[in-house]
């Protein structure tokens, strides 16, 4: 069997809020959830499971490759919702997007404070 990425657990302050944020931002349908998880499933089958750990959440980075059309819609939603965003991971270019790697990209924080990135072209 080839190696594929199957799932990850993302720490959330409010698992329902974080899952809803991603579903709405990335235009994803609701997925079945169980136990301590609220799940979001990406079109390729990868499962993102949001959970509320009993510890302080440490910031993580997650990047999503999207097509140009979804990027435009998602970026529009970030702006409409007043989500602070940057063109760079150092957060020195607020309110902008970048054109790295022949595409577009944007950095922002999710409801739990994780550093998120949307890109339209892969780095490699």
Short mmCIF file of C-alpha atoms in Angstrom, two decimals:
data_model
loop_
_atom_site.label_atom_id
_atom_site.label_comp_id
_atom_site.label_asym_id
_atom_site.label_seq_id
_atom_site.Cartn_x
_atom_site.Cartn_y
_atom_site.Cartn_z
CA UNK A 1 0.00 0.00 0.00
CA UNK A 2 1.21 3.49 -0.81
CA UNK A 3 1.54 5.93 2.06
CA UNK A 4 -1.24 8.50 2.35
CA UNK A 5 -2.12 10.98 5.07
CA UNK A 6 -5.31 9.85 6.84
CA UNK A 7 -6.14 12.14 9.79
CA UNK A 8 -4.89 14.51 12.43
CA UNK A 9 -6.26 15.91 15.67
CA UNK A 10 -6.28 19.69 16.00
CA UNK A 11 -6.52 21.16 19.49
CA UNK A 12 -9.38 23.63 19.84
CA UNK A 13 -10.74 25.91 22.52
CA UNK A 14 -14.23 25.11 21.20
CA UNK A 15 -14.22 22.11 18.88
CA UNK A 16 -17.61 22.99 17.39
CA UNK A 17 -16.57 26.58 16.63
CA UNK A 18 -13.28 25.51 15.04
CA UNK A 19 -14.92 22.82 12.89
CA UNK A 20 -17.65 25.23 11.78
CA UNK A 21 -15.00 27.89 10.93
CA UNK A 22 -13.20 25.44 8.61
CA UNK A 23 -16.34 23.98 7.06
CA UNK A 24 -17.62 27.43 6.19
CA UNK A 25 -14.26 28.82 5.07
CA UNK A 26 -13.41 25.83 2.85
CA UNK A 27 -17.00 25.08 1.77
CA UNK A 28 -17.03 21.56 3.21
CA UNK A 29 -20.09 19.48 4.20
CA UNK A 30 -20.62 18.24 7.74
CA UNK A 31 -18.93 14.92 8.51
CA UNK A 32 -19.94 12.27 11.04
CA UNK A 33 -18.41 12.96 14.46
CA UNK A 34 -17.96 10.79 17.55
CA UNK A 35 -16.59 10.84 21.06
CA UNK A 36 -14.51 13.92 21.85
CA UNK A 37 -14.11 14.84 18.15
CA UNK A 38 -15.90 17.14 15.75
CA UNK A 39 -14.74 16.04 12.33
CA UNK A 40 -14.14 17.85 9.06
CA UNK A 41 -13.37 15.71 6.04
CA UNK A 42 -11.43 17.12 3.09
CA UNK A 43 -12.37 16.07 -0.47
CA UNK A 44 -9.39 13.68 -0.65
CA UNK A 45 -10.67 11.82 2.43
CA UNK A 46 -8.27 13.30 4.99
CA UNK A 47 -10.04 13.75 8.30
CA UNK A 48 -9.37 16.72 10.58
CA UNK A 49 -10.61 15.97 14.08
CA UNK A 50 -11.12 18.93 16.40
CA UNK A 51 -10.86 18.18 20.13
CA UNK A 52 -10.62 20.20 23.34
CA UNK A 53 -7.54 19.04 25.25
CA UNK A 54 -7.30 19.64 29.02
CA UNK A 55 -4.03 21.55 28.54
CA UNK A 56 -2.95 24.93 27.21
CA UNK A 57 -3.05 24.91 23.42
CA UNK A 58 0.26 25.45 21.66
CA UNK A 59 0.09 27.13 18.25
CA UNK A 60 0.54 24.80 15.29
CA UNK A 61 0.72 25.57 11.57
CA UNK A 62 -1.59 24.04 8.97
CA UNK A 63 -1.59 24.88 5.25
CA UNK A 64 -4.33 24.05 2.77
CA UNK A 65 -3.89 23.88 -0.99
CA UNK A 66 -7.01 25.23 -2.71
CA UNK A 67 -7.88 26.19 -6.26
CA UNK A 68 -7.95 29.83 -7.36
CA UNK A 69 -11.74 30.10 -7.21
CA UNK A 70 -12.02 28.72 -3.68
CA UNK A 71 -9.13 30.95 -2.60
CA UNK A 72 -11.04 34.02 -3.81
CA UNK A 73 -14.22 33.00 -2.01
CA UNK A 74 -12.41 31.99 1.19
CA UNK A 75 -10.34 35.18 1.19
CA UNK A 76 -13.53 37.17 0.71
CA UNK A 77 -15.06 35.43 3.75
CA UNK A 78 -11.96 36.18 5.85
CA UNK A 79 -12.24 39.86 4.92
CA UNK A 80 -16.02 39.98 5.45
CA UNK A 81 -15.64 38.43 8.91
CA UNK A 82 -12.84 40.81 9.84
CA UNK A 83 -10.33 37.99 10.33
CA UNK A 84 -6.87 39.47 10.68
CA UNK A 85 -4.60 38.12 7.95
CA UNK A 86 -1.13 38.59 6.49
CA UNK A 87 0.82 37.99 3.29
CA UNK A 88 3.73 36.51 5.24
CA UNK A 89 4.27 34.00 8.05
CA UNK A 90 6.09 36.61 10.14
CA UNK A 91 2.84 38.65 10.18
CA UNK A 92 4.56 41.84 9.02
CA UNK A 93 2.33 42.47 5.95
CA UNK A 94 -1.19 42.80 7.37
CA UNK A 95 -4.29 42.83 5.20
CA UNK A 96 -2.48 41.45 2.15
CA UNK A 97 -1.99 38.24 0.19
CA UNK A 98 1.20 37.00 -1.47
CA UNK A 99 2.09 35.67 -4.92
CA UNK A 100 4.71 33.14 -3.86
CA UNK A 101 5.44 29.99 -5.88
CA UNK A 102 3.42 31.19 -8.87
CA UNK A 103 0.13 31.37 -6.98
CA UNK A 104 -1.53 33.23 -4.14
CA UNK A 105 -1.31 32.74 -0.41
CA UNK A 106 -2.58 34.16 2.85
CA UNK A 107 -1.89 33.53 6.55
CA UNK A 108 -4.42 33.91 9.37
CA UNK A 109 -5.29 32.45 12.76
CA UNK A 110 -8.17 30.10 13.42
CA UNK A 111 -10.46 30.40 16.47
CA UNK A 112 -7.96 28.42 18.62
CA UNK A 113 -5.03 30.64 17.58
CA UNK A 114 -3.35 28.21 15.17
CA UNK A 115 -1.41 29.72 12.26
CA UNK A 116 -3.28 28.82 9.08
CA UNK A 117 -2.30 29.24 5.46
CA UNK A 118 -4.22 28.99 2.21
CA UNK A 119 -2.15 28.57 -0.97
CA UNK A 120 -3.09 28.05 -4.61
CA UNK A 121 0.17 26.41 -5.72
CA UNK A 122 2.22 23.79 -3.87
CA UNK A 123 5.71 24.70 -2.70
CA UNK A 124 7.24 21.66 -4.39
#
